[in-house]
Amino acid sequence: MTTDNVQMWKELGIDLKPHDMLMNAMGHMYQEIYLSQDNRPHGMGFFDFVVGDIHGIRVRELREHAINGGKVVATYCVFVPEELVWAAGGIPVGLCAGTQFSVPLADEVLPRNTCALIKSSFGFKLGRICPYVQASHLIVGETTCDGKKKMFELLAEYQPVYVMEVPNKKTPQSRELWLREVIAFKEVIEKLTGNQITAESLSEATDLVNRRRRALQRLYNLRKVRPAPISGKDALLVTQVSFYDDVKRCTQQVNALCDELDKRVAKSEGVAPANALRILISGSPMAIPNWKLHHILETTGVVVICEESCTGTRFFTDLVEPETFLDAQVKSIAERYMNIHCACFTPNDERLDDIVNLAQEYQVDGVIHYNLQFCHTYANEAVRVERRLEEAAIPLLRIETDYSDEDTGQLKTRIEAFLEMIRK
Amino acid sequence: MTTDNVQMWKELGIDLKPHDMLMNAMGHMYQEIYLSQDNRPHGMGFFDFVVGDIHGIRVRELREHAINGGKVVATYCVFVPEELVWAAGGIPVGLCAGTQFSVPLADEVLPRNTCALIKSSFGFKLGRICPYVQASHLIVGETTCDGKKKMFELLAEYQPVYVMEVPNKKTPQSRELWLREVIAFKEVIEKLTGNQITAESLSEATDLVNRRRRALQRLYNLRKVRPAPISGKDALLVTQVSFYDDVKRCTQQVNALCDELDKRVAKSEGVAPANALRILISGSPMAIPNWKLHHILETTGVVVICEESCTGTRFFTDLVEPETFLDAQVKSIAERYMNIHCACFTPNDERLDDIVNLAQEYQVDGVIHYNLQFCHTYANEAVRVERRLEEAAIPLLRIETDYSDEDTGQLKTRIEAFLEMIRK
């Protein structure tokens, strides 16, 4: 924790005392969960470095950008079309939070029966312990789920918030609404940044984001191999960091990591034995630093080889189709984002297909459906996921949890029983 | 329970044994909660009769209608424009459920952390103990909240369901979506019934529903008087019955009741002393037979004089503006329904205004904000309601509960403390 950092945090209005506690806790947790792993790819070094200075170097870059007149846009959902922010010269940062630390802060305001992700994210603002949101000029919310939708109304009392309406269905009229929402969002970003988005700048931004998507697709494809060349924990971290790191740099680092993993695959070098059980996790997103389930699983010798979630496949599946003219580009962006198979849509049968297909492509031994407690969309969809996986004879364990340690013992017991059953 | 009824229930596929238990329980509950009240208006006799044969006479009418080729449409939300159903010669029945009895049935399928209203409604279908849904040809769902939105996907496995998309915001593009949804719904109903909706039939249906709205507005206006001429329990029951009774008959009966209440008002005759505390309840709907909170309150000597909820003001506030031509009529209907101040919208500041205005118009001594446990929309909005009422110096108690008896003791204690505080 450098003096420079402390000065910067002061200027951003950070509440230093609890923030110090958080940074210390993060440091210890990272050591225990990440640095204790064996045979990690060297390419994870960049991500270790980033997390080691998680509220330092990247925040500094955002501040630099702001001092030079640039704008920072905080987002909390993969539906927000970041291409438009990059195209206007802004920097988008994904700020969904995954730590129990900030949850009690939110408990002072939000209803008790709110999911941990919402509470954690809100708590970071309320408690003034997140320099990213402090450095943001605009928060962009969305109407994906009831909890978030209403939380943004309260967040707006602390910082400017603009809410995008994500439809509930995928009819032609729903798609029309979404296109108009994306156009409205474009205008909001242009006004915020003072920069007009052109076909050229949008084409460039789209290409940058697509390249990052391809890099992450490449990373995930490498996890289809047996033995898995990288742990699920590490892959999850890479995805989590890509929500807020510089898009170009992130792409470079992920590709460099994949180059190394290619070599491991050529040598059949894995992070676990070839016969280690392979698990797909599907459901609610796992925001940084939510590593709870991966840690429980991978300390049993299992390897998590895919995440079907917003901090997984739903983040980078599908590229935006390039177009020449601005209107068509915006439409292409809207179409790509409308194709996210989130449980906030009804129906969302495509996700049921996705899970079955991924389970087959990744040669999984079992699927764990993960939803945060009070997450109505994913908790309800789990019912149909269960029926579908039963038809497909794919073993499934349904888990509902939060960010605390209270249920870790129970989870371990249930998971061990599940793994035992799969092994037979 | 007549033999005719039993035969009819058999034919509808009702599971007779649990259904008997439910009917018996209802009978006892109604005696204890309703028939024990003093000085009830005679006009409540119709409603007592209806509830006394709650799965008999009205169901018979629906069956008669079906035998003659008519269609019955089950709905679970005030957003569904019933005018279109009546106009096509169909009969809409509002089936949101308010009993703990059917909740355990739903617990076999739905996530545990689901609100009681959703569980109760779903449980009625799953358990085959509701002749209304059994008699329905189509269930119409909507995307108002996450829990319901995803529940309808599961309900669709038991009976045909059509889901209307209710927007999340009130922008021009949201309103456009809603208008197109209403038009699509009109087409669905025309196809179901085999009847084309004409300007004439829609005009007539709109007039019928508007008349019922005016009758209920009249009833509520009478409750503004001190002393209140009717109990909150009785007024709530009238609203609840109007969700599924014949629209013309219901209007007649409500007006007849109001004629009687006019006379009471002229004589300053109330159901409680003039100095009885007057309470407004605001929040989640209370579906029949959810009388829990009203009963706790009114057995303490308080009178509930208004409900700001979907089983209250949000049901009948605003008439549909009559129009001459069909397109304009449909647009007018869409506009009226878009103006419902439900917490599923963001923002929903109008509701905050409503509560303050109603508190003043109804001369309340205090407001109770009521949300069902796991109802994210209303639970979150309660935060802003609390702040708004504090600014307006209107005493508020926030309650979160379900349909069971488990928390009745706690609720009584909290309510008594609140009333004590108001009395000072």
JSON list of N, CA and C in Angstrom, two decimals, chain A residues 109 111 113 143 145-146 149-150 153-154 157 163 165-169 173-174 177 181 343-346 373-374 376 379-381 383 387 400, chain B residues 109 111 113 143 145-146 149-150 153-154 157 163 165-169 173-174 177 181 343-346 373-374 376 379-381 383-384 387 400:
[
{"chain": "A", "resi": 109, "resn": "VAL", "atom": "N", "xyz": [-29.33, -0.35, 4.88]},
{"chain": "A", "resi": 109, "resn": "VAL", "atom": "CA", "xyz": [-30.31, 0.31, 4.01]},
{"chain": "A", "resi": 109, "resn": "VAL", "atom": "C", "xyz": [-31.22, -0.66, 3.26]},
{"chain": "A", "resi": 111, "resn": "PRO", "atom": "N", "xyz": [-33.18, -4.13, 1.98]},
{"chain": "A", "resi": 111, "resn": "PRO", "atom": "CA", "xyz": [-33.90, -5.20, 2.66]},
{"chain": "A", "resi": 111, "resn": "PRO", "atom": "C", "xyz": [-32.95, -6.37, 2.94]},
{"chain": "A", "resi": 113, "resn": "ASN", "atom": "N", "xyz": [-33.47, -9.51, 2.81]},
{"chain": "A", "resi": 113, "resn": "ASN", "atom": "CA", "xyz": [-33.56, -10.59, 1.82]},
{"chain": "A", "resi": 113, "resn": "ASN", "atom": "C", "xyz": [-33.15, -10.13, 0.43]},
{"chain": "A", "resi": 143, "resn": "THR", "atom": "N", "xyz": [-32.32, -2.97, -15.81]},
{"chain": "A", "resi": 143, "resn": "THR", "atom": "CA", "xyz": [-33.51, -3.54, -15.16]},
{"chain": "A", "resi": 143, "resn": "THR", "atom": "C", "xyz": [-33.55, -5.05, -15.31]},
{"chain": "A", "resi": 145, "resn": "CYS", "atom": "N", "xyz": [-32.89, -7.55, -12.98]},
{"chain": "A", "resi": 145, "resn": "CYS", "atom": "CA", "xyz": [-33.63, -8.24, -11.94]},
{"chain": "A", "resi": 145, "resn": "CYS", "atom": "C", "xyz": [-34.23, -7.22, -10.98]},
{"chain": "A", "resi": 146, "resn": "ASP", "atom": "N", "xyz": [-35.26, -7.64, -10.26]},
{"chain": "A", "resi": 146, "resn": "ASP", "atom": "CA", "xyz": [-35.97, -6.74, -9.35]},
{"chain": "A", "resi": 146, "resn": "ASP", "atom": "C", "xyz": [-35.04, -6.10, -8.33]},
{"chain": "A", "resi": 149, "resn": "LYS", "atom": "N", "xyz": [-32.75, -3.56, -10.02]},
{"chain": "A", "resi": 149, "resn": "LYS", "atom": "CA", "xyz": [-33.58, -2.49, -10.57]},
{"chain": "A", "resi": 149, "resn": "LYS", "atom": "C", "xyz": [-33.94, -1.47, -9.49]},
{"chain": "A", "resi": 150, "resn": "LYS", "atom": "N", "xyz": [-34.35, -1.98, -8.33]},
{"chain": "A", "resi": 150, "resn": "LYS", "atom": "CA", "xyz": [-34.76, -1.07, -7.27]},
{"chain": "A", "resi": 150, "resn": "LYS", "atom": "C", "xyz": [-33.57, -0.53, -6.48]},
{"chain": "A", "resi": 153, "resn": "GLU", "atom": "N", "xyz": [-32.23, 2.79, -7.72]},
{"chain": "A", "resi": 153, "resn": "GLU", "atom": "CA", "xyz": [-32.98, 3.99, -7.31]},
{"chain": "A", "resi": 153, "resn": "GLU", "atom": "C", "xyz": [-32.34, 4.56, -6.06]},
{"chain": "A", "resi": 154, "resn": "LEU", "atom": "N", "xyz": [-31.85, 3.66, -5.20]},
{"chain": "A", "resi": 154, "resn": "LEU", "atom": "CA", "xyz": [-31.22, 4.13, -3.96]},
{"chain": "A", "resi": 154, "resn": "LEU", "atom": "C", "xyz": [-29.79, 4.58, -4.23]},
{"chain": "A", "resi": 157, "resn": "GLU", "atom": "N", "xyz": [-29.05, 8.15, -5.15]},
{"chain": "A", "resi": 157, "resn": "GLU", "atom": "CA", "xyz": [-29.00, 9.20, -4.13]},
{"chain": "A", "resi": 157, "resn": "GLU", "atom": "C", "xyz": [-27.56, 9.54, -3.78]},
{"chain": "A", "resi": 163, "resn": "VAL", "atom": "N", "xyz": [-30.25, 4.36, -15.98]},
{"chain": "A", "resi": 163, "resn": "VAL", "atom": "CA", "xyz": [-30.72, 2.97, -16.03]},
{"chain": "A", "resi": 163, "resn": "VAL", "atom": "C", "xyz": [-31.20, 2.58, -17.42]},
{"chain": "A", "resi": 165, "resn": "GLU", "atom": "N", "xyz": [-33.16, -0.03, -19.84]},
{"chain": "A", "resi": 165, "resn": "GLU", "atom": "CA", "xyz": [-34.23, -1.02, -19.70]},
{"chain": "A", "resi": 165, "resn": "GLU", "atom": "C", "xyz": [-33.90, -2.25, -20.53]},
{"chain": "A", "resi": 166, "resn": "VAL", "atom": "N", "xyz": [-33.64, -3.35, -19.85]},
{"chain": "A", "resi": 166, "resn": "VAL", "atom": "CA", "xyz": [-33.45, -4.63, -20.53]},
{"chain": "A", "resi": 166, "resn": "VAL", "atom": "C", "xyz": [-34.83, -5.29, -20.59]},
{"chain": "A", "resi": 167, "resn": "PRO", "atom": "N", "xyz": [-35.26, -5.72, -21.78]},
{"chain": "A", "resi": 167, "resn": "PRO", "atom": "CA", "xyz": [-36.60, -6.32, -21.89]},
{"chain": "A", "resi": 167, "resn": "PRO", "atom": "C", "xyz": [-36.70, -7.62, -21.10]},
{"chain": "A", "resi": 168, "resn": "ASN", "atom": "N", "xyz": [-37.94, -8.11, -20.94]},
{"chain": "A", "resi": 168, "resn": "ASN", "atom": "CA", "xyz": [-38.19, -9.37, -20.25]},
{"chain": "A", "resi": 168, "resn": "ASN", "atom": "C", "xyz": [-38.42, -10.52, -21.22]},
{"chain": "A", "resi": 169, "resn": "LYS", "atom": "N", "xyz": [-38.74, -10.17, -22.48]},
{"chain": "A", "resi": 169, "resn": "LYS", "atom": "CA", "xyz": [-38.99, -11.19, -23.48]},
{"chain": "A", "resi": 169, "resn": "LYS", "atom": "C", "xyz": [-38.16, -10.87, -24.72]},
{"chain": "A", "resi": 173, "resn": "GLN", "atom": "N", "xyz": [-41.22, -6.69, -30.59]},
{"chain": "A", "resi": 173, "resn": "GLN", "atom": "CA", "xyz": [-41.39, -5.43, -29.89]},
{"chain": "A", "resi": 173, "resn": "GLN", "atom": "C", "xyz": [-40.39, -5.28, -28.74]},
{"chain": "A", "resi": 174, "resn": "SER", "atom": "N", "xyz": [-40.00, -6.40, -28.11]},
{"chain": "A", "resi": 174, "resn": "SER", "atom": "CA", "xyz": [-38.98, -6.33, -27.06]},
{"chain": "A", "resi": 174, "resn": "SER", "atom": "C", "xyz": [-37.64, -5.91, -27.68]},
{"chain": "A", "resi": 177, "resn": "LEU", "atom": "N", "xyz": [-37.60, -2.27, -28.45]},
{"chain": "A", "resi": 177, "resn": "LEU", "atom": "CA", "xyz": [-37.36, -1.50, -27.23]},
{"chain": "A", "resi": 177, "resn": "LEU", "atom": "C", "xyz": [-35.87, -1.48, -26.92]},
{"chain": "A", "resi": 181, "resn": "GLU", "atom": "N", "xyz": [-33.22, 1.52, -26.58]},
{"chain": "A", "resi": 181, "resn": "GLU", "atom": "CA", "xyz": [-32.48, 1.73, -25.33]},
{"chain": "A", "resi": 181, "resn": "GLU", "atom": "C", "xyz": [-30.99, 1.88, -25.60]},
{"chain": "A", "resi": 343, "resn": "ALA", "atom": "N", "xyz": [-31.31, -15.45, -17.25]},
{"chain": "A", "resi": 343, "resn": "ALA", "atom": "CA", "xyz": [-32.59, -15.91, -16.70]},
{"chain": "A", "resi": 343, "resn": "ALA", "atom": "C", "xyz": [-33.58, -14.78, -16.47]},
{"chain": "A", "resi": 344, "resn": "CYS", "atom": "N", "xyz": [-33.16, -13.54, -16.72]},
{"chain": "A", "resi": 344, "resn": "CYS", "atom": "CA", "xyz": [-34.12, -12.43, -16.60]},
{"chain": "A", "resi": 344, "resn": "CYS", "atom": "C", "xyz": [-35.10, -12.46, -17.78]},
{"chain": "A", "resi": 345, "resn": "PHE", "atom": "N", "xyz": [-34.77, -13.25, -18.80]},
{"chain": "A", "resi": 345, "resn": "PHE", "atom": "CA", "xyz": [-35.68, -13.38, -19.94]},
{"chain": "A", "resi": 345, "resn": "PHE", "atom": "C", "xyz": [-36.64, -14.55, -19.73]},
{"chain": "A", "resi": 346, "resn": "THR", "atom": "N", "xyz": [-37.85, -14.35, -20.26]},
{"chain": "A", "resi": 346, "resn": "THR", "atom": "CA", "xyz": [-38.78, -15.47, -20.30]},
{"chain": "A", "resi": 346, "resn": "THR", "atom": "C", "xyz": [-39.36, -15.59, -21.69]},
{"chain": "A", "resi": 373, "resn": "GLN", "atom": "N", "xyz": [-28.52, -16.72, -2.94]},
{"chain": "A", "resi": 373, "resn": "GLN", "atom": "CA", "xyz": [-29.76, -16.73, -2.16]},
{"chain": "A", "resi": 373, "resn": "GLN", "atom": "C", "xyz": [-30.52, -15.44, -2.48]},
{"chain": "A", "resi": 374, "resn": "PHE", "atom": "N", "xyz": [-31.81, -15.55, -2.71]},
{"chain": "A", "resi": 374, "resn": "PHE", "atom": "CA", "xyz": [-32.69, -14.44, -3.05]},
{"chain": "A", "resi": 374, "resn": "PHE", "atom": "C", "xyz": [-32.59, -14.00, -4.51]},
{"chain": "A", "resi": 376, "resn": "HIS", "atom": "N", "xyz": [-34.12, -14.61, -7.54]},
{"chain": "A", "resi": 376, "resn": "HIS", "atom": "CA", "xyz": [-35.33, -15.31, -7.99]},
{"chain": "A", "resi": 376, "resn": "HIS", "atom": "C", "xyz": [-35.21, -15.86, -9.40]},
{"chain": "A", "resi": 379, "resn": "ALA", "atom": "N", "xyz": [-32.75, -18.93, -9.31]},
{"chain": "A", "resi": 379, "resn": "ALA", "atom": "CA", "xyz": [-33.28, -19.96, -8.40]},
{"chain": "A", "resi": 379, "resn": "ALA", "atom": "C", "xyz": [-34.47, -20.67, -9.06]},
{"chain": "A", "resi": 380, "resn": "ASN", "atom": "N", "xyz": [-35.34, -19.92, -9.71]},
{"chain": "A", "resi": 380, "resn": "ASN", "atom": "CA", "xyz": [-36.49, -20.52, -10.36]},
{"chain": "A", "resi": 380, "resn": "ASN", "atom": "C", "xyz": [-36.08, -21.31, -11.60]},
{"chain": "A", "resi": 381, "resn": "GLU", "atom": "N", "xyz": [-35.13, -20.74, -12.36]},
{"chain": "A", "resi": 381, "resn": "GLU", "atom": "CA", "xyz": [-34.73, -21.43, -13.59]},
{"chain": "A", "resi": 381, "resn": "GLU", "atom": "C", "xyz": [-34.03, -22.75, -13.26]},
{"chain": "A", "resi": 383, "resn": "VAL", "atom": "N", "xyz": [-35.05, -25.00, -11.53]},
{"chain": "A", "resi": 383, "resn": "VAL", "atom": "CA", "xyz": [-36.03, -26.10, -11.56]},
{"chain": "A", "resi": 383, "resn": "VAL", "atom": "C", "xyz": [-36.03, -26.74, -12.94]},
{"chain": "A", "resi": 387, "resn": "ARG", "atom": "N", "xyz": [-34.61, -30.49, -14.45]},
{"chain": "A", "resi": 387, "resn": "ARG", "atom": "CA", "xyz": [-35.38, -31.44, -15.26]},
{"chain": "A", "resi": 387, "resn": "ARG", "atom": "C", "xyz": [-34.66, -31.75, -16.57]},
{"chain": "A", "resi": 400, "resn": "GLU", "atom": "N", "xyz": [-27.51, -23.13, -3.36]},
{"chain": "A", "resi": 400, "resn": "GLU", "atom": "CA", "xyz": [-27.94, -21.76, -3.18]},
{"chain": "A", "resi": 400, "resn": "GLU", "atom": "C", "xyz": [-27.13, -21.23, -2.01]},
{"chain": "B", "resi": 109, "resn": "VAL", "atom": "N", "xyz": [-41.90, -27.71, -5.58]},
{"chain": "B", "resi": 109, "resn": "VAL", "atom": "CA", "xyz": [-41.33, -27.35, -6.88]},
{"chain": "B", "resi": 109, "resn": "VAL", "atom": "C", "xyz": [-40.57, -26.03, -6.87]},
{"chain": "B", "resi": 111, "resn": "PRO", "atom": "N", "xyz": [-38.61, -22.55, -5.63]},
{"chain": "B", "resi": 111, "resn": "PRO", "atom": "CA", "xyz": [-37.58, -22.26, -4.63]},
{"chain": "B", "resi": 111, "resn": "PRO", "atom": "C", "xyz": [-38.22, -21.84, -3.31]},
{"chain": "B", "resi": 113, "resn": "ASN", "atom": "N", "xyz": [-37.33, -19.63, -1.22]},
{"chain": "B", "resi": 113, "resn": "ASN", "atom": "CA", "xyz": [-37.39, -18.18, -1.01]},
{"chain": "B", "resi": 113, "resn": "ASN", "atom": "C", "xyz": [-38.26, -17.50, -2.05]},
{"chain": "B", "resi": 143, "resn": "THR", "atom": "N", "xyz": [-44.89, -10.16, -16.82]},
{"chain": "B", "resi": 143, "resn": "THR", "atom": "CA", "xyz": [-43.50, -10.11, -16.37]},
{"chain": "B", "resi": 143, "resn": "THR", "atom": "C", "xyz": [-43.30, -9.01, -15.33]},
{"chain": "B", "resi": 145, "resn": "CYS", "atom": "N", "xyz": [-42.85, -9.19, -11.91]},
{"chain": "B", "resi": 145, "resn": "CYS", "atom": "CA", "xyz": [-41.74, -9.44, -10.99]},
{"chain": "B", "resi": 145, "resn": "CYS", "atom": "C", "xyz": [-41.04, -10.74, -11.35]},
{"chain": "B", "resi": 146, "resn": "ASP", "atom": "N", "xyz": [-39.80, -10.86, -10.92]},
{"chain": "B", "resi": 146, "resn": "ASP", "atom": "CA", "xyz": [-38.98, -12.03, -11.26]},
{"chain": "B", "resi": 146, "resn": "ASP", "atom": "C", "xyz": [-39.65, -13.34, -10.86]},
{"chain": "B", "resi": 149, "resn": "LYS", "atom": "N", "xyz": [-42.67, -14.03, -13.07]},
{"chain": "B", "resi": 149, "resn": "LYS", "atom": "CA", "xyz": [-42.19, -14.20, -14.44]},
{"chain": "B", "resi": 149, "resn": "LYS", "atom": "C", "xyz": [-41.68, -15.62, -14.66]},
{"chain": "B", "resi": 150, "resn": "LYS", "atom": "N", "xyz": [-40.87, -16.09, -13.71]},
{"chain": "B", "resi": 150, "resn": "LYS", "atom": "CA", "xyz": [-40.30, -17.43, -13.89]},
{"chain": "B", "resi": 150, "resn": "LYS", "atom": "C", "xyz": [-41.27, -18.53, -13.46]},
{"chain": "B", "resi": 153, "resn": "GLU", "atom": "N", "xyz": [-43.35, -19.95, -16.27]},
{"chain": "B", "resi": 153, "resn": "GLU", "atom": "CA", "xyz": [-42.69, -20.94, -17.14]},
{"chain": "B", "resi": 153, "resn": "GLU", "atom": "C", "xyz": [-43.02, -22.35, -16.66]},
{"chain": "B", "resi": 154, "resn": "LEU", "atom": "N", "xyz": [-43.10, -22.47, -15.32]},
{"chain": "B", "resi": 154, "resn": "LEU", "atom": "CA", "xyz": [-43.40, -23.78, -14.73]},
{"chain": "B", "resi": 154, "resn": "LEU", "atom": "C", "xyz": [-44.89, -24.08, -14.81]},
{"chain": "B", "resi": 157, "resn": "GLU", "atom": "N", "xyz": [-46.36, -25.81, -17.80]},
{"chain": "B", "resi": 157, "resn": "GLU", "atom": "CA", "xyz": [-46.26, -27.26, -17.97]},
{"chain": "B", "resi": 157, "resn": "GLU", "atom": "C", "xyz": [-47.57, -27.94, -17.57]},
{"chain": "B", "resi": 163, "resn": "VAL", "atom": "N", "xyz": [-47.91, -15.09, -21.77]},
{"chain": "B", "resi": 163, "resn": "VAL", "atom": "CA", "xyz": [-47.30, -14.08, -20.90]},
{"chain": "B", "resi": 163, "resn": "VAL", "atom": "C", "xyz": [-47.20, -12.72, -21.58]},
{"chain": "B", "resi": 165, "resn": "GLU", "atom": "N", "xyz": [-45.70, -8.94, -21.67]},
{"chain": "B", "resi": 165, "resn": "GLU", "atom": "CA", "xyz": [-44.52, -8.26, -21.16]},
{"chain": "B", "resi": 165, "resn": "GLU", "atom": "C", "xyz": [-44.91, -6.89, -20.64]},
{"chain": "B", "resi": 166, "resn": "VAL", "atom": "N", "xyz": [-44.77, -6.70, -19.33]},
{"chain": "B", "resi": 166, "resn": "VAL", "atom": "CA", "xyz": [-44.99, -5.40, -18.73]},
{"chain": "B", "resi": 166, "resn": "VAL", "atom": "C", "xyz": [-43.62, -4.73, -18.68]},
{"chain": "B", "resi": 167, "resn": "PRO", "atom": "N", "xyz": [-43.50, -3.50, -19.20]},
{"chain": "B", "resi": 167, "resn": "PRO", "atom": "CA", "xyz": [-42.19, -2.84, -19.22]},
{"chain": "B", "resi": 167, "resn": "PRO", "atom": "C", "xyz": [-41.68, -2.57, -17.80]},
{"chain": "B", "resi": 168, "resn": "ASN", "atom": "N", "xyz": [-40.39, -2.20, -17.73]},
{"chain": "B", "resi": 168, "resn": "ASN", "atom": "CA", "xyz": [-39.78, -1.86, -16.45]},
{"chain": "B", "resi": 168, "resn": "ASN", "atom": "C", "xyz": [-39.70, -0.35, -16.23]},
{"chain": "B", "resi": 169, "resn": "LYS", "atom": "N", "xyz": [-39.80, 0.40, -17.34]},
{"chain": "B", "resi": 169, "resn": "LYS", "atom": "CA", "xyz": [-39.72, 1.86, -17.24]},
{"chain": "B", "resi": 169, "resn": "LYS", "atom": "C", "xyz": [-40.93, 2.46, -17.96]},
{"chain": "B", "resi": 173, "resn": "GLN", "atom": "N", "xyz": [-40.37, 4.53, -25.49]},
{"chain": "B", "resi": 173, "resn": "GLN", "atom": "CA", "xyz": [-40.17, 3.20, -26.08]},
{"chain": "B", "resi": 173, "resn": "GLN", "atom": "C", "xyz": [-40.78, 2.11, -25.20]},
{"chain": "B", "resi": 174, "resn": "SER", "atom": "N", "xyz": [-40.83, 2.33, -23.89]},
{"chain": "B", "resi": 174, "resn": "SER", "atom": "CA", "xyz": [-41.48, 1.37, -22.99]},
{"chain": "B", "resi": 174, "resn": "SER", "atom": "C", "xyz": [-42.98, 1.35, -23.29]},
{"chain": "B", "resi": 177, "resn": "LEU", "atom": "N", "xyz": [-43.76, -0.44, -26.45]},
{"chain": "B", "resi": 177, "resn": "LEU", "atom": "CA", "xyz": [-43.73, -1.89, -26.22]},
{"chain": "B", "resi": 177, "resn": "LEU", "atom": "C", "xyz": [-45.05, -2.34, -25.60]},
{"chain": "B", "resi": 181, "resn": "GLU", "atom": "N", "xyz": [-47.87, -4.91, -26.85]},
{"chain": "B", "resi": 181, "resn": "GLU", "atom": "CA", "xyz": [-48.23, -6.09, -26.05]},
{"chain": "B", "resi": 181, "resn": "GLU", "atom": "C", "xyz": [-49.74, -6.19, -25.89]},
{"chain": "B", "resi": 343, "resn": "ALA", "atom": "N", "xyz": [-44.52, -1.09, -8.09]},
{"chain": "B", "resi": 343, "resn": "ALA", "atom": "CA", "xyz": [-43.09, -1.03, -7.80]},
{"chain": "B", "resi": 343, "resn": "ALA", "atom": "C", "xyz": [-42.25, -1.80, -8.81]},
{"chain": "B", "resi": 344, "resn": "CYS", "atom": "N", "xyz": [-42.88, -2.47, -9.75]},
{"chain": "B", "resi": 344, "resn": "CYS", "atom": "CA", "xyz": [-42.11, -3.15, -10.78]},
{"chain": "B", "resi": 344, "resn": "CYS", "atom": "C", "xyz": [-41.52, -2.12, -11.76]},
{"chain": "B", "resi": 345, "resn": "PHE", "atom": "N", "xyz": [-42.02, -0.88, -11.68]},
{"chain": "B", "resi": 345, "resn": "PHE", "atom": "CA", "xyz": [-41.49, 0.18, -12.52]},
{"chain": "B", "resi": 345, "resn": "PHE", "atom": "C", "xyz": [-40.35, 0.91, -11.83]},
{"chain": "B", "resi": 346, "resn": "THR", "atom": "N", "xyz": [-39.40, 1.37, -12.64]},
{"chain": "B", "resi": 346, "resn": "THR", "atom": "CA", "xyz": [-38.38, 2.24, -12.09]},
{"chain": "B", "resi": 346, "resn": "THR", "atom": "C", "xyz": [-38.23, 3.44, -13.00]},
{"chain": "B", "resi": 373, "resn": "GLN", "atom": "N", "xyz": [-42.71, -11.34, 2.23]},
{"chain": "B", "resi": 373, "resn": "GLN", "atom": "CA", "xyz": [-41.31, -11.74, 2.32]},
{"chain": "B", "resi": 373, "resn": "GLN", "atom": "C", "xyz": [-40.88, -12.24, 0.95]},
{"chain": "B", "resi": 374, "resn": "PHE", "atom": "N", "xyz": [-39.70, -11.82, 0.50]},
{"chain": "B", "resi": 374, "resn": "PHE", "atom": "CA", "xyz": [-39.12, -12.19, -0.80]},
{"chain": "B", "resi": 374, "resn": "PHE", "atom": "C", "xyz": [-39.73, -11.39, -1.96]},
{"chain": "B", "resi": 376, "resn": "HIS", "atom": "N", "xyz": [-39.09, -8.52, -3.77]},
{"chain": "B", "resi": 376, "resn": "HIS", "atom": "CA", "xyz": [-37.99, -7.55, -3.87]},
{"chain": "B", "resi": 376, "resn": "HIS", "atom": "C", "xyz": [-38.45, -6.16, -4.27]},
{"chain": "B", "resi": 379, "resn": "ALA", "atom": "N", "xyz": [-40.30, -4.56, -1.18]},
{"chain": "B", "resi": 379, "resn": "ALA", "atom": "CA", "xyz": [-39.39, -4.48, -0.03]},
{"chain": "B", "resi": 379, "resn": "ALA", "atom": "C", "xyz": [-38.37, -3.37, -0.23]},
{"chain": "B", "resi": 380, "resn": "ASN", "atom": "N", "xyz": [-37.84, -3.27, -1.45]},
{"chain": "B", "resi": 380, "resn": "ASN", "atom": "CA", "xyz": [-36.88, -2.21, -1.74]},
{"chain": "B", "resi": 380, "resn": "ASN", "atom": "C", "xyz": [-37.52, -0.84, -1.78]},
{"chain": "B", "resi": 381, "resn": "GLU", "atom": "N", "xyz": [-38.70, -0.76, -2.36]},
{"chain": "B", "resi": 381, "resn": "GLU", "atom": "CA", "xyz": [-39.36, 0.53, -2.46]},
{"chain": "B", "resi": 381, "resn": "GLU", "atom": "C", "xyz": [-39.75, 1.05, -1.08]},
{"chain": "B", "resi": 383, "resn": "VAL", "atom": "N", "xyz": [-37.94, 1.37, 1.33]},
{"chain": "B", "resi": 383, "resn": "VAL", "atom": "CA", "xyz": [-36.88, 2.25, 1.84]},
{"chain": "B", "resi": 383, "resn": "VAL", "atom": "C", "xyz": [-37.20, 3.70, 1.49]},
{"chain": "B", "resi": 384, "resn": "ARG", "atom": "N", "xyz": [-37.60, 3.92, 0.25]},
{"chain": "B", "resi": 384, "resn": "ARG", "atom": "CA", "xyz": [-37.91, 5.28, -0.17]},
{"chain": "B", "resi": 384, "resn": "ARG", "atom": "C", "xyz": [-39.24, 5.76, 0.39]},
{"chain": "B", "resi": 387, "resn": "ARG", "atom": "N", "xyz": [-38.46, 7.07, 3.81]},
{"chain": "B", "resi": 387, "resn": "ARG", "atom": "CA", "xyz": [-37.85, 8.40, 3.82]},
{"chain": "B", "resi": 387, "resn": "ARG", "atom": "C", "xyz": [-38.88, 9.47, 3.49]},
{"chain": "B", "resi": 400, "resn": "GLU", "atom": "N", "xyz": [-42.90, -6.98, 7.05]},
{"chain": "B", "resi": 400, "resn": "GLU", "atom": "CA", "xyz": [-42.63, -7.97, 6.01]},
{"chain": "B", "resi": 400, "resn": "GLU", "atom": "C", "xyz": [-43.12, -9.30, 6.56]}
]
